[in-house]
Coordinates of C-alpha atoms and ligand atoms in Angstrom, one line a residue:
Chain A
M161 CA -20.3 15.3 0.5
S162 CA -17.0 14.2 -0.6
S163 CA -17.9 11.4 -3.2
L164 CA -15.9 10.2 -5.4
L165 CA -18.0 8.0 -7.4
E166 CA -21.6 8.4 -8.2
I167 CA -23.5 6.1 -10.2
S168 CA -27.3 6.7 -10.4
D169 CA -30.2 4.8 -12.1
L170 CA -27.6 3.2 -14.6
H171 CA -29.0 1.2 -17.2
A172 CA -26.7 -0.8 -19.5
E173 CA -26.9 -4.0 -22.3
V174 CA -24.7 -6.0 -24.3
D175 CA -26.3 -7.2 -27.9
G176 CA -29.5 -5.7 -26.9
T177 CA -30.1 -7.7 -23.7
P178 CA -30.6 -5.3 -20.4
I179 CA -28.1 -6.4 -17.9
L180 CA -28.0 -3.2 -15.4
K181 CA -31.5 -2.1 -14.8
G182 CA -31.1 1.1 -12.3
L183 CA -28.1 0.9 -10.6
S184 CA -27.2 3.6 -8.0
L185 CA -24.3 3.7 -5.9
T186 CA -22.1 6.3 -3.9
L187 CA -18.6 5.6 -2.8
G188 CA -17.0 8.5 -0.8
A189 CA -13.3 9.3 -1.0
G190 CA -11.0 6.9 1.1
E191 CA -14.0 4.1 1.2
V192 CA -13.8 0.5 0.6
H193 CA -17.1 -0.8 -0.7
A194 CA -18.0 -4.3 -1.6
V195 CA -20.3 -5.7 -3.9
M196 CA -21.6 -9.0 -3.9
G197 CA -24.3 -10.7 -5.7
P198 CA -25.0 -14.1 -7.3
N199 CA -23.4 -15.4 -10.4
G200 CA -24.7 -13.1 -14.1
S201 CA -26.3 -10.5 -11.7
G202 CA -24.1 -7.9 -13.7
K203 CA -21.1 -7.2 -11.4
S204 CA -18.5 -7.6 -14.2
T205 CA -21.1 -5.6 -16.3
L206 CA -20.8 -2.6 -14.1
A207 CA -17.0 -3.0 -13.6
Q208 CA -16.6 -3.0 -17.5
V209 CA -19.2 0.0 -18.2
L210 CA -16.8 2.0 -15.5
S211 CA -14.0 0.9 -17.6
G212 CA -15.4 2.1 -20.8
R213 CA -15.5 -1.2 -22.7
E214 CA -17.0 -0.3 -25.9
D215 CA -19.3 -3.5 -26.2
Y216 CA -21.6 -2.1 -23.1
E217 CA -24.1 0.3 -24.1
V218 CA -25.1 2.5 -21.4
T219 CA -28.8 3.4 -22.4
A220 CA -30.0 5.6 -19.3
G221 CA -28.4 6.9 -16.0
S222 CA -25.1 8.7 -15.1
I223 CA -21.8 8.2 -13.5
R224 CA -19.6 10.8 -12.2
F225 CA -16.4 10.5 -10.9
D226 CA -15.0 13.0 -8.9
G227 CA -17.2 15.8 -10.2
V228 CA -17.1 14.7 -14.1
D229 CA -19.3 12.8 -16.3
L230 CA -17.2 9.4 -16.6
L231 CA -19.5 8.5 -19.6
D232 CA -18.3 11.2 -21.6
M233 CA -14.5 9.6 -21.7
E234 CA -12.4 7.2 -23.4
P235 CA -11.2 4.1 -21.4
E236 CA -7.7 5.6 -21.1
E237 CA -8.7 9.1 -20.2
R238 CA -10.4 7.6 -17.2
A239 CA -7.4 5.3 -16.4
I240 CA -5.0 8.6 -16.4
A241 CA -7.9 10.1 -14.4
G242 CA -7.3 7.7 -11.8
L243 CA -9.7 4.7 -12.3
F244 CA -8.2 1.3 -12.2
L245 CA -10.3 -2.1 -13.0
G246 CA -8.8 -5.2 -11.8
F247 CA -10.2 -7.7 -14.3
Q248 CA -12.0 -10.8 -13.5
Y249 CA -10.3 -12.4 -16.5
P250 CA -7.0 -10.8 -17.3
V251 CA -5.9 -10.8 -20.9
E252 CA -2.8 -12.7 -22.0
I253 CA -0.8 -10.5 -24.5
P254 CA 2.2 -12.4 -25.5
G255 CA 4.9 -9.9 -27.0
V256 CA 4.1 -7.1 -24.8
S257 CA 6.2 -7.4 -21.6
N258 CA 4.7 -6.5 -18.4
L259 CA 7.4 -4.0 -17.7
N260 CA 6.6 -2.5 -21.2
L261 CA 3.2 -2.3 -20.4
L262 CA 3.7 -0.5 -17.0
K263 CA 6.5 1.6 -18.5
A264 CA 3.6 2.9 -21.3
A265 CA 1.2 3.1 -18.9
L266 CA 3.4 5.6 -16.6
N267 CA 4.8 7.4 -19.5
A268 CA 0.8 8.1 -20.8
R269 CA 0.2 9.4 -17.3
A270 CA 3.3 11.5 -17.2
K271 CA 2.4 13.1 -21.2
A272 CA -1.1 13.8 -20.1
R273 CA -0.2 15.6 -16.9
G274 CA 2.8 17.3 -19.0
E275 CA 5.3 15.9 -16.3
E276 CA 8.5 14.2 -17.7
E277 CA 8.4 10.5 -18.4
P278 CA 9.9 8.4 -15.0
A279 CA 13.5 7.5 -15.3
A280 CA 13.9 3.8 -16.5
A281 CA 15.8 3.4 -12.7
T282 CA 13.1 4.9 -11.2
L283 CA 10.3 2.8 -12.8
L284 CA 12.3 -0.4 -12.3
G285 CA 12.9 0.4 -8.8
R286 CA 9.1 1.0 -8.1
V287 CA 8.1 -2.0 -10.1
R288 CA 10.6 -4.6 -8.5
E289 CA 9.6 -3.4 -5.0
A290 CA 5.9 -3.9 -5.7
A291 CA 6.7 -7.2 -7.4
A292 CA 8.7 -8.2 -4.4
S293 CA 5.9 -7.7 -2.2
L294 CA 3.7 -10.1 -4.2
N295 CA 5.9 -12.9 -4.7
I296 CA 6.6 -12.1 -8.6
S297 CA 9.7 -12.8 -9.9
N298 CA 11.7 -10.7 -12.0
E299 CA 11.6 -13.4 -14.8
M300 CA 7.6 -12.8 -14.8
L301 CA 8.1 -9.5 -14.9
K302 CA 10.0 -9.7 -18.6
R303 CA 7.3 -12.3 -20.0
G304 CA 4.5 -11.3 -22.3
V305 CA 1.6 -9.4 -20.2
N306 CA 0.0 -12.7 -18.1
E307 CA 1.8 -14.9 -20.7
G308 CA 1.4 -18.3 -19.1
F309 CA 0.5 -16.9 -15.9
S310 CA -1.4 -19.2 -13.4
G311 CA -5.0 -18.0 -12.5
G312 CA -3.5 -16.3 -9.1
E313 CA -0.5 -15.2 -10.9
K314 CA -2.8 -13.3 -13.0
K315 CA -4.8 -11.8 -10.1
R316 CA -1.4 -10.8 -8.3
N317 CA -0.2 -9.2 -11.3
E318 CA -3.5 -7.1 -11.4
I319 CA -2.6 -6.1 -8.2
L320 CA 1.0 -5.1 -9.2
Q321 CA -0.3 -3.0 -11.8
M322 CA -2.7 -1.3 -9.3
L323 CA 0.3 -0.6 -6.9
V324 CA 2.5 0.8 -9.7
L325 CA -0.3 3.2 -11.0
E326 CA -1.5 4.2 -7.7
P327 CA -5.3 4.7 -8.9
R328 CA -7.8 7.2 -6.8
L329 CA -10.6 4.1 -7.4
A330 CA -9.7 0.7 -7.7
V331 CA -12.7 -1.8 -8.9
L332 CA -11.3 -5.2 -8.0
D333 CA -13.5 -7.7 -9.9
E334 CA -13.1 -10.9 -8.1
T335 CA -9.8 -10.3 -7.6
D336 CA -9.5 -12.9 -4.5
S337 CA -10.9 -15.4 -6.7
G338 CA -8.1 -18.0 -7.8
L339 CA -5.9 -17.2 -5.0
D340 CA -4.2 -19.5 -2.3
I341 CA -4.5 -18.7 1.0
D342 CA -0.9 -16.9 1.2
A343 CA -1.6 -15.1 -2.0
I344 CA -4.9 -13.5 -0.6
R345 CA -3.0 -12.5 2.4
V346 CA -0.3 -10.9 0.1
V347 CA -2.9 -9.1 -1.8
S348 CA -5.1 -7.6 0.8
Q349 CA -1.9 -6.3 2.2
G350 CA -1.4 -4.7 -1.2
I351 CA -5.0 -3.2 -1.4
N352 CA -4.8 -2.3 2.4
S353 CA -1.6 -0.3 1.8
L354 CA -3.2 1.8 -0.9
R355 CA -5.9 3.1 1.5
D356 CA -5.7 6.4 2.3
P357 CA -8.1 9.5 2.5
Q358 CA -8.1 10.2 -1.0
R359 CA -8.3 6.6 -2.5
S360 CA -11.4 4.6 -2.6
V361 CA -11.7 0.8 -3.4
L362 CA -14.7 -0.9 -4.9
L363 CA -14.3 -4.9 -4.4
I364 CA -16.5 -7.3 -6.5
T365 CA -16.2 -10.6 -4.5
H366 CA -18.4 -13.8 -3.7
F367 CA -16.6 -14.3 -0.5
Q368 CA -16.6 -12.9 3.2
R369 CA -12.9 -14.6 3.1
L370 CA -11.8 -11.5 1.8
L371 CA -13.4 -9.2 4.0
D372 CA -11.9 -10.8 6.9
H373 CA -8.6 -9.0 5.6
I374 CA -10.1 -5.9 4.2
T375 CA -12.8 -4.4 6.0
P376 CA -15.5 -2.6 4.1
D377 CA -16.9 0.4 4.9
R378 CA -20.3 -0.7 3.2
V379 CA -21.6 -3.8 1.6
H380 CA -24.1 -3.6 -1.3
I381 CA -25.7 -6.5 -2.8
L382 CA -26.4 -6.7 -6.4
V383 CA -29.2 -8.8 -7.8
D384 CA -30.7 -8.9 -11.0
G385 CA -28.9 -5.5 -12.3
A386 CA -29.8 -3.4 -9.4
I387 CA -28.6 -2.8 -5.6
Q388 CA -31.3 -4.4 -3.5
A389 CA -29.9 -4.0 -0.3
S390 CA -26.6 -1.8 1.4
G391 CA -25.4 -2.0 4.8
G392 CA -22.6 -2.6 7.1
P393 CA -19.6 -5.2 7.0
E394 CA -22.1 -7.3 9.0
L395 CA -24.3 -7.9 5.9
A396 CA -21.7 -10.0 3.9
Q397 CA -21.8 -12.3 7.4
E398 CA -25.3 -12.5 6.8
L399 CA -25.1 -13.6 3.2
E400 CA -22.7 -16.1 4.1
A401 CA -25.1 -18.0 6.1
E402 CA -28.4 -17.4 4.6
G403 CA -27.5 -16.7 0.7
Y404 CA -29.2 -14.7 -1.8
A405 CA -32.7 -16.0 -1.7
R406 CA -34.1 -13.4 0.2
Y407 CA -32.9 -10.7 -2.4
A408 CA -34.4 -12.4 -5.1
P409 CA -36.2 -9.9 -7.8
Q410 CA -40.1 -9.8 -7.2
P411 CA -41.9 -11.0 -10.2
A412 CA -43.2 -8.0 -11.9
Chain B
M8 CA 2.9 -2.7 -71.5
S9 CA -0.6 -3.7 -70.9
A10 CA -0.5 -5.9 -73.9
A11 CA 2.5 -7.5 -73.0
L12 CA 1.3 -8.0 -69.4
A13 CA -1.7 -9.3 -70.3
E14 CA 0.1 -12.4 -72.2
H15 CA 2.4 -12.9 -69.1
P16 CA 1.4 -16.3 -67.7
R17 CA 1.7 -15.4 -64.2
A18 CA -0.5 -12.3 -64.9
A19 CA -3.7 -14.5 -65.6
A20 CA -2.6 -16.6 -62.1
L21 CA -3.1 -13.1 -60.7
S22 CA -5.9 -12.4 -61.8
A23 CA -7.6 -15.7 -61.3
A24 CA -6.5 -15.3 -57.8
G25 CA -8.7 -12.5 -57.7
A26 CA -11.6 -13.8 -59.5
E27 CA -12.0 -16.8 -57.2
H28 CA -12.5 -14.8 -54.3
R29 CA -15.0 -12.4 -56.0
W30 CA -13.1 -9.4 -55.5
P31 CA -15.1 -6.2 -56.5
Y32 CA -12.6 -4.9 -59.1
T33 CA -11.6 -1.3 -58.7
P34 CA -9.6 0.0 -61.4
V35 CA -6.0 0.9 -59.7
R36 CA -6.1 4.4 -61.0
D37 CA -9.3 4.9 -58.9
W38 CA -7.7 3.7 -55.5
L39 CA -4.7 6.1 -56.6
A40 CA -7.0 9.3 -56.2
S41 CA -8.1 8.0 -52.7
P42 CA -6.8 9.8 -49.4
Q43 CA -4.9 6.5 -48.4
A44 CA -3.1 6.3 -51.5
A45 CA -0.2 8.8 -50.0
A46 CA 0.3 6.6 -47.2
E47 CA 0.3 3.4 -48.8
A48 CA 2.5 4.6 -51.7
E49 CA 5.1 5.3 -48.5
A50 CA 8.5 4.0 -50.5
L51 CA 10.9 1.5 -48.4
A52 CA 14.0 3.3 -47.5
L53 CA 16.3 1.1 -45.1
P54 CA 19.6 2.2 -44.3
L55 CA 21.9 -1.2 -45.3
P56 CA 24.9 -1.6 -43.2
A57 CA 28.2 -0.3 -45.0
H58 CA 29.5 -4.1 -45.2
Y59 CA 26.9 -4.7 -47.5
A60 CA 28.3 -4.5 -51.0
P61 CA 26.6 -3.8 -54.2
A62 CA 26.6 -6.9 -56.3
P63 CA 26.8 -6.2 -60.2
D64 CA 23.6 -4.9 -61.5
A65 CA 23.3 -6.6 -64.7
A66 CA 20.2 -7.9 -66.4
R67 CA 21.9 -11.3 -66.9
G68 CA 24.6 -13.1 -64.9
D69 CA 26.2 -15.9 -62.8
W70 CA 28.2 -15.3 -60.2
Q71 CA 29.5 -16.8 -57.1
V72 CA 28.4 -15.2 -53.8
D73 CA 30.6 -16.0 -50.8
A74 CA 31.4 -15.0 -47.5
A75 CA 34.0 -12.0 -48.1
T76 CA 31.2 -9.5 -49.2
A77 CA 27.5 -9.5 -48.4
H78 CA 25.8 -8.5 -51.1
V79 CA 23.0 -6.1 -52.2
V80 CA 21.4 -7.3 -55.3
R81 CA 18.7 -4.4 -56.7
A82 CA 16.2 -5.3 -59.0
E83 CA 14.2 -2.2 -59.5
A84 CA 12.0 -1.4 -62.3
Q85 CA 11.0 2.3 -62.8
A86 CA 9.3 2.1 -65.6
D87 CA 8.6 -0.3 -68.7
W88 CA 9.4 -4.1 -68.2
Q89 CA 12.6 -5.2 -66.7
E90 CA 13.9 -8.8 -66.6
R91 CA 16.6 -10.1 -64.2
Q92 CA 17.7 -13.7 -64.9
W93 CA 20.5 -14.7 -62.2
G94 CA 22.8 -17.6 -61.7
W95 CA 24.0 -17.9 -57.9
T96 CA 26.3 -20.5 -56.8
V97 CA 27.2 -20.7 -52.7
P98 CA 30.7 -23.1 -52.8
A99 CA 30.6 -25.9 -50.1
N100 CA 31.5 -25.0 -46.8
T101 CA 30.9 -21.2 -47.3
Q102 CA 28.5 -18.7 -45.9
A103 CA 27.0 -15.9 -47.8
R104 CA 24.5 -13.3 -47.1
V105 CA 22.4 -11.4 -49.6
V106 CA 20.2 -8.6 -49.7
L107 CA 17.5 -9.0 -52.6
D108 CA 16.2 -5.5 -53.0
T109 CA 13.0 -5.5 -55.3
R110 CA 11.3 -2.4 -56.1
V111 CA 8.5 -2.2 -58.8
A112 CA 7.3 1.5 -59.2
A113 CA 3.5 2.0 -60.2
G114 CA 3.0 1.0 -63.9
A115 CA 6.2 -1.1 -63.8
V116 CA 6.6 -5.0 -64.5
L117 CA 9.7 -6.9 -63.0
D118 CA 10.5 -10.4 -64.3
L119 CA 13.0 -12.0 -61.9
S120 CA 14.5 -15.5 -62.4
L121 CA 16.5 -16.5 -59.8
R122 CA 19.1 -19.9 -59.6
A123 CA 20.9 -20.8 -56.7
Q124 CA 23.5 -23.8 -56.3
I125 CA 24.1 -24.2 -52.4
G126 CA 27.0 -26.7 -52.1
A127 CA 27.6 -28.9 -49.7
G128 CA 27.9 -27.5 -46.0
A129 CA 27.1 -24.0 -47.1
R130 CA 24.8 -21.6 -45.9
L131 CA 23.0 -18.7 -47.8
H132 CA 21.1 -16.2 -45.9
I133 CA 18.7 -14.0 -47.8
L134 CA 16.9 -10.8 -46.9
R135 CA 14.3 -10.5 -49.6
L136 CA 12.7 -6.9 -49.6
V137 CA 9.8 -6.1 -51.7
D138 CA 8.0 -3.1 -52.4
V139 CA 5.5 -3.3 -55.2
A140 CA 4.0 -0.1 -55.7
A141 CA 0.0 0.1 -56.4
G142 CA 0.1 -0.2 -60.1
G143 CA 3.4 -2.2 -60.4
H144 CA 3.8 -6.1 -60.8
G145 CA 6.6 -8.5 -59.6
F146 CA 7.0 -11.8 -61.0
E147 CA 9.8 -13.9 -59.1
T148 CA 10.8 -17.4 -59.9
W149 CA 13.1 -18.9 -57.4
Q150 CA 15.1 -22.2 -58.0
F151 CA 17.3 -23.4 -55.6
E152 CA 19.3 -27.0 -55.5
Q153 CA 20.6 -27.7 -52.2
A154 CA 23.4 -30.2 -51.5
E155 CA 23.8 -32.2 -48.3
D156 CA 24.1 -30.3 -44.9
S157 CA 23.6 -27.1 -46.6
R158 CA 20.8 -24.4 -45.2
V159 CA 18.9 -21.5 -46.7
D160 CA 17.4 -19.0 -44.8
V161 CA 15.1 -16.5 -46.5
L162 CA 13.8 -13.8 -44.4
E163 CA 11.1 -12.0 -46.3
Y164 CA 9.8 -8.5 -45.7
Q165 CA 7.2 -7.4 -47.9
V166 CA 5.3 -4.0 -48.2
G167 CA 3.3 -2.0 -51.0
A168 CA 0.2 -2.0 -52.6
G169 CA 0.9 -3.5 -56.0
R170 CA 0.8 -7.0 -57.0
S171 CA 3.3 -9.6 -56.8
H172 CA 3.7 -13.5 -57.7
L173 CA 6.6 -15.5 -56.4
A174 CA 7.3 -19.0 -57.3
L175 CA 9.8 -20.9 -55.4
N176 CA 11.0 -24.3 -55.4
S177 CA 13.5 -25.5 -53.5
R178 CA 15.1 -28.9 -54.0
L179 CA 16.8 -30.6 -50.9
Q180 CA 18.8 -33.2 -53.0
G181 CA 21.4 -33.9 -50.4
A182 CA 21.0 -35.4 -47.1
Q183 CA 20.0 -33.1 -43.9
A184 CA 19.6 -30.2 -46.1
E185 CA 17.6 -27.6 -44.6
F186 CA 15.2 -24.6 -46.1
H187 CA 13.9 -22.0 -43.6
W188 CA 11.5 -19.2 -44.8
Q189 CA 9.8 -16.4 -42.6
G190 CA 8.2 -14.0 -44.0
L191 CA 6.2 -10.8 -42.8
A192 CA 3.9 -9.1 -45.5
L193 CA 2.3 -5.5 -44.4
L194 CA 0.0 -4.9 -47.2
G195 CA -2.7 -2.3 -48.2
G196 CA -4.6 -0.8 -51.0
Q197 CA -5.3 -3.4 -53.7
A198 CA -2.5 -5.3 -52.9
R199 CA -2.3 -8.7 -54.3
A200 CA 0.4 -11.2 -53.1
V201 CA 0.7 -14.4 -54.3
A202 CA 3.5 -17.0 -52.8
Q203 CA 3.9 -20.3 -54.0
L204 CA 6.3 -22.1 -51.9
R205 CA 7.5 -25.5 -53.2
V206 CA 10.0 -27.7 -51.0
E207 CA 11.0 -31.2 -52.5
H208 CA 12.4 -33.2 -49.9
L209 CA 14.6 -35.6 -52.1
A210 CA 16.9 -37.3 -49.7
P211 CA 17.0 -38.1 -46.0
A212 CA 16.7 -36.1 -42.8
C213 CA 15.8 -33.0 -44.6
R214 CA 14.1 -30.2 -42.8
S215 CA 11.9 -27.4 -43.9
R216 CA 10.3 -24.7 -42.0
L217 CA 7.9 -21.9 -43.3
E218 CA 6.3 -19.2 -41.2
L219 CA 4.3 -16.4 -42.5
R220 CA 2.7 -13.3 -40.9
N221 CA 0.6 -11.3 -42.9
V222 CA -1.0 -7.7 -41.5
L223 CA -3.4 -6.8 -44.2
G224 CA -5.4 -3.4 -44.5
G225 CA -7.6 -1.8 -47.4
R226 CA -8.7 -4.4 -49.8
S227 CA -5.3 -6.4 -49.8
R228 CA -5.3 -10.2 -50.8
R229 CA -2.6 -12.5 -49.5
S230 CA -2.4 -15.9 -51.1
V231 CA 0.1 -18.7 -49.7
I232 CA 0.4 -21.8 -51.2
G233 CA 2.9 -24.4 -49.1
N234 CA 3.6 -27.4 -51.2
M235 CA 5.7 -30.2 -49.6
H236 CA 6.9 -32.8 -51.7
V237 CA 8.3 -35.5 -50.3
A238 CA 10.0 -38.3 -52.4
R239 CA 10.2 -42.0 -51.7
A240 CA 13.9 -41.0 -50.6
G241 CA 12.7 -38.6 -47.9
Q242 CA 12.5 -40.6 -44.9
Q243 CA 12.7 -38.9 -41.6
T244 CA 11.7 -35.6 -43.4
D245 CA 10.5 -32.8 -41.1
S246 CA 8.8 -30.2 -42.4
A247 CA 6.3 -27.5 -40.9
Q248 CA 4.7 -24.5 -42.6
A249 CA 2.4 -21.7 -40.4
C250 CA 0.5 -18.9 -41.9
H251 CA -0.7 -16.2 -39.2
S252 CA -2.8 -13.5 -40.2
L253 CA -4.4 -10.4 -38.8
L254 CA -7.2 -8.7 -41.1
L255 CA -7.3 -5.3 -40.0
T256 CA -10.4 -4.2 -42.6
P257 CA -13.5 -6.3 -43.8
G258 CA -12.0 -6.0 -47.5
A259 CA -8.8 -7.7 -46.7
R260 CA -8.6 -11.4 -47.5
V261 CA -5.9 -14.1 -46.9
D262 CA -5.6 -17.6 -48.0
M263 CA -3.2 -20.0 -47.2
R264 CA -3.4 -23.9 -49.1
P265 CA -1.2 -26.2 -47.5
E266 CA -0.4 -29.1 -50.2
L267 CA 1.3 -32.5 -49.0
E268 CA 2.7 -34.9 -51.6
I269 CA 4.1 -37.7 -49.7
Y270 CA 5.8 -40.9 -50.9
A271 CA 8.0 -41.6 -48.0
D272 CA 6.6 -43.4 -44.7
D273 CA 8.5 -41.7 -42.0
V274 CA 7.8 -38.3 -42.1
Q275 CA 6.4 -35.4 -40.4
C276 CA 4.6 -32.5 -41.8
A277 CA 2.9 -29.9 -39.8
H278 CA 0.6 -27.1 -40.9
G279 CA -1.1 -24.6 -39.3
A280 CA -3.2 -21.1 -40.2
T281 CA -4.8 -18.8 -38.4
S282 CA -6.4 -15.3 -39.2
G283 CA -8.5 -12.8 -37.3
D284 CA -8.9 -9.3 -36.1
L285 CA -7.5 -7.3 -33.6
D286 CA -8.4 -8.6 -29.9
E287 CA -10.9 -6.0 -29.0
T288 CA -10.4 -7.6 -25.2
A289 CA -6.8 -7.3 -25.4
L290 CA -7.3 -3.6 -26.8
H291 CA -9.4 -2.8 -23.8
Y292 CA -7.3 -4.1 -21.5
L293 CA -4.1 -1.8 -22.7
R294 CA -6.4 1.0 -22.9
S295 CA -7.9 0.5 -19.4
R296 CA -4.2 1.1 -18.3
G297 CA -4.1 4.5 -19.8
L298 CA -2.7 3.8 -23.2
D299 CA -4.4 5.6 -25.8
S300 CA -5.9 3.4 -28.3
N301 CA -2.9 4.6 -31.2
T302 CA -0.4 3.1 -28.9
A303 CA -2.3 0.4 -27.8
R304 CA -2.9 -0.6 -31.7
R305 CA 0.6 -0.2 -32.5
L306 CA 1.5 -2.5 -29.4
L307 CA -0.5 -5.2 -30.6
L308 CA 0.3 -5.0 -33.9
E309 CA 4.1 -4.9 -33.3
S310 CA 3.8 -8.0 -30.8
F311 CA 2.4 -9.9 -33.8
A312 CA 4.6 -8.9 -36.7
L313 CA 7.9 -8.1 -35.3
P314 CA 9.3 -11.5 -33.9
I315 CA 9.4 -12.6 -37.4
L316 CA 12.0 -9.9 -37.9
G317 CA 14.3 -11.6 -35.2
T318 CA 16.2 -13.5 -37.4
A319 CA 17.5 -10.5 -39.3
D320 CA 21.0 -9.9 -39.3
E321 CA 22.1 -7.7 -36.3
G322 CA 22.9 -4.7 -38.4
L323 CA 19.6 -4.8 -40.3
Q324 CA 17.3 -5.6 -37.6
A325 CA 17.0 -2.0 -36.2
P326 CA 16.0 -0.2 -39.8
L327 CA 13.7 -3.0 -40.7
R328 CA 12.2 -3.0 -37.2
D329 CA 11.9 0.9 -37.6
D330 CA 10.3 0.7 -41.0
A331 CA 7.6 -2.0 -39.8
G332 CA 6.9 0.0 -36.6
T333 CA 6.2 3.1 -38.4
R334 CA 4.1 1.0 -41.0
L335 CA 2.0 -0.4 -38.3
A336 CA 1.7 2.6 -36.5
Q337 CA -0.1 3.9 -39.9
M338 CA -2.2 1.1 -40.2
G339 CA -3.1 1.3 -36.4
A340 CA -3.9 5.1 -36.8
D341 CA -6.1 4.2 -39.9
L342 CA -8.3 1.8 -37.7
S343 CA -8.3 3.8 -34.7
A344 CA -10.1 6.8 -37.1
A345 CA -12.4 4.2 -38.7
S346 CA -13.5 2.9 -35.0
A347 CA -13.6 6.4 -33.7
A348 CA -16.3 7.3 -36.7
R349 CA -18.1 4.2 -35.9
V350 CA -18.3 4.9 -32.0
S351 CA -19.1 8.6 -32.4
A352 CA -22.2 7.4 -34.7
R353 CA -23.0 4.9 -31.8
G354 CA -22.4 7.6 -29.1
R355 CA -25.3 9.7 -30.7
G356 CA -27.5 6.9 -30.5
R357 CA -26.6 7.0 -26.8
D358 CA -27.3 10.3 -26.1
Q359 CA -30.8 10.2 -27.7
A360 CA -31.6 7.2 -25.7
R361 CA -30.5 9.1 -22.4
G362 CA -32.6 12.0 -23.6
R363 CA -35.6 9.8 -23.6
A364 CA -34.9 8.3 -20.4
Ligands
ATP730 N1 -23.0 -10.7 -24.9 C1 -24.1 -11.0 -24.4 N2 -25.3 -11.3 -24.8 C2 -26.1 -11.3 -23.7 N3 -26.0 -11.8 -22.6 C3 -24.8 -11.5 -22.1 C4 -23.9 -11.0 -22.9 N4 -22.6 -10.9 -22.1 C5 -22.9 -11.3 -20.9 N5 -24.6 -11.3 -21.0 C6 -24.9 -11.8 -19.4 O1 -25.1 -10.6 -18.7 C7 -25.2 -11.2 -17.4 C8 -24.3 -10.6 -16.4 O2 -23.0 -10.8 -16.4 P1 -21.6 -10.6 -15.5 O3 -20.7 -11.0 -16.4 O4 -21.8 -8.7 -15.2 O5 -22.2 -11.4 -14.1 P2 -21.3 -11.3 -12.7 O6 -22.3 -10.7 -11.6 O7 -20.2 -10.8 -13.1 O8 -21.0 -13.1 -12.8 P3 -19.9 -13.9 -11.9 O9 -20.3 -13.6 -10.4 O10 -20.3 -15.0 -12.6 O11 -18.7 -13.2 -12.4 C9 -25.1 -12.8 -17.5 O12 -26.3 -13.0 -17.3 C10 -24.5 -12.9 -18.7 O13 -24.6 -14.2 -19.4
MG731 MG1 -17.9 -11.2 -13.0

């Protein structure tokens, strides 16, 4: 009943090429779902469409987030409503420090809610605490957003932003790719620490490895722009053994 | 005025710069009637620190600039044709700071020529502020003679929608002399800003650096020629030039031409140029964190432009950054408005498509 995200019959295209072809998925409040699928199946496209990226054109279908039409909202309105996207390829922005970005992001939320901007000390405390749990140094916080970060550092920085922004729905696009074994554990702890009956997570991943740390309520298999199968955590284990062959799209 | 202007050799150069790129010519008065004009015409008003003293406001004159005072030199043309011919000397082993504040109003012409002798071991810092309003013309010729171990630092901050042409020649005559130029230009409307920067490495082990950043909106046009001359005596020359531009509108243009004339064999002359529009991926990343599109654009523009102002005097940094910040915010907001119009046109398309589905 209390579904936080309801995607129905979503069609989306990039530069005129259809990528999502009738994707439906429902995620309840407090649930963690995993989306798995072969390269190029449309996982990142789904994530980008959820975040409101303008280059992706939704041609049919609907997305409701907490009962409202997500497609009518600007990317920043979605973020303030509680949607967070952890990017598969986090962007480097030299000249805007990680701290400044977090400050601007929290101030934007405060403004939208008519609250006072958080005090600098409160903000710094919150960021430092989250950063420490992810082994992100103060020096890295002061650098430009993701500037010169290694692949794994960028992914940890996404989780840092997630922890500070406390979203209601986190969509994490291959946040586990590029992480070393210890980092996977730390990042999983971060994600698990956010879990509560109100918050949900959509994990896009290629690997069972992450799901050893974060047990999903459901696993969906995305092939050729649509969900071909859904099931419990055992589905991910089956995939690990058998691959995607049996989900190959039927020739028309 | 217009007959005299047509005869000015630089006016021809400016027109040629336009012709080369086949700009559709729009008379200035048409542009003035357009709604952006008000925003573009915002005059430069920087509060200067109290220790900057006004220098003699003579049309012609030679004077010594020294460490005792930091000078503000105003070259203003409110109407008609104004000429300035100045000669400065910076005595050996002294330091001088000058703010050269150039304002040209609509319809006015400023013709400024500046010669400066920089003594051995002396340092000269110039903050060059340029604000040429739409319909105004600014022509400047700067000639520097630098003795050994001297150093000149120019920080240029240029705004406006008018036409300007600067021809600079710095002659590094003594060993280990250094010339540094950092420029930020925020241009809109029909601005046309040409800079011909020539540095002559005439003695061993001299250094030169040119770094220019341009944020260009409207149908503005920036041309930069970085001419490095290295004479046979200029062994161990170390020279680098870079020009980076953000073109915010389809009508904005930049061209950068490095020219190297090298007669010595042990030299380093680097050059690089980039140009592009605002990074949409970075913009989306910031918005996905909750920043509205105006704030996100302003942050990206500032991160591109403001580092250039980092070399300004302590007391000047804040006013410069504030002024640039305000202008960049305006440029970003104009862009947001334009892209919102585009998106809403596309959104209507989407609604129709969804209606059909
Ligand atoms: N501009 C574009 N024009 C045409 N096709 C595009 C464009 N951008 C992306 N695609 C295609 O869309 C498809 C889906 O890409 P997407 O990034 O969503 O895949 P993915 O499932 O996230 O893959 P991966 O596991 O490799 O991250 C790919 O086949 C890709 O080539
Ligand atoms: Mg992907």
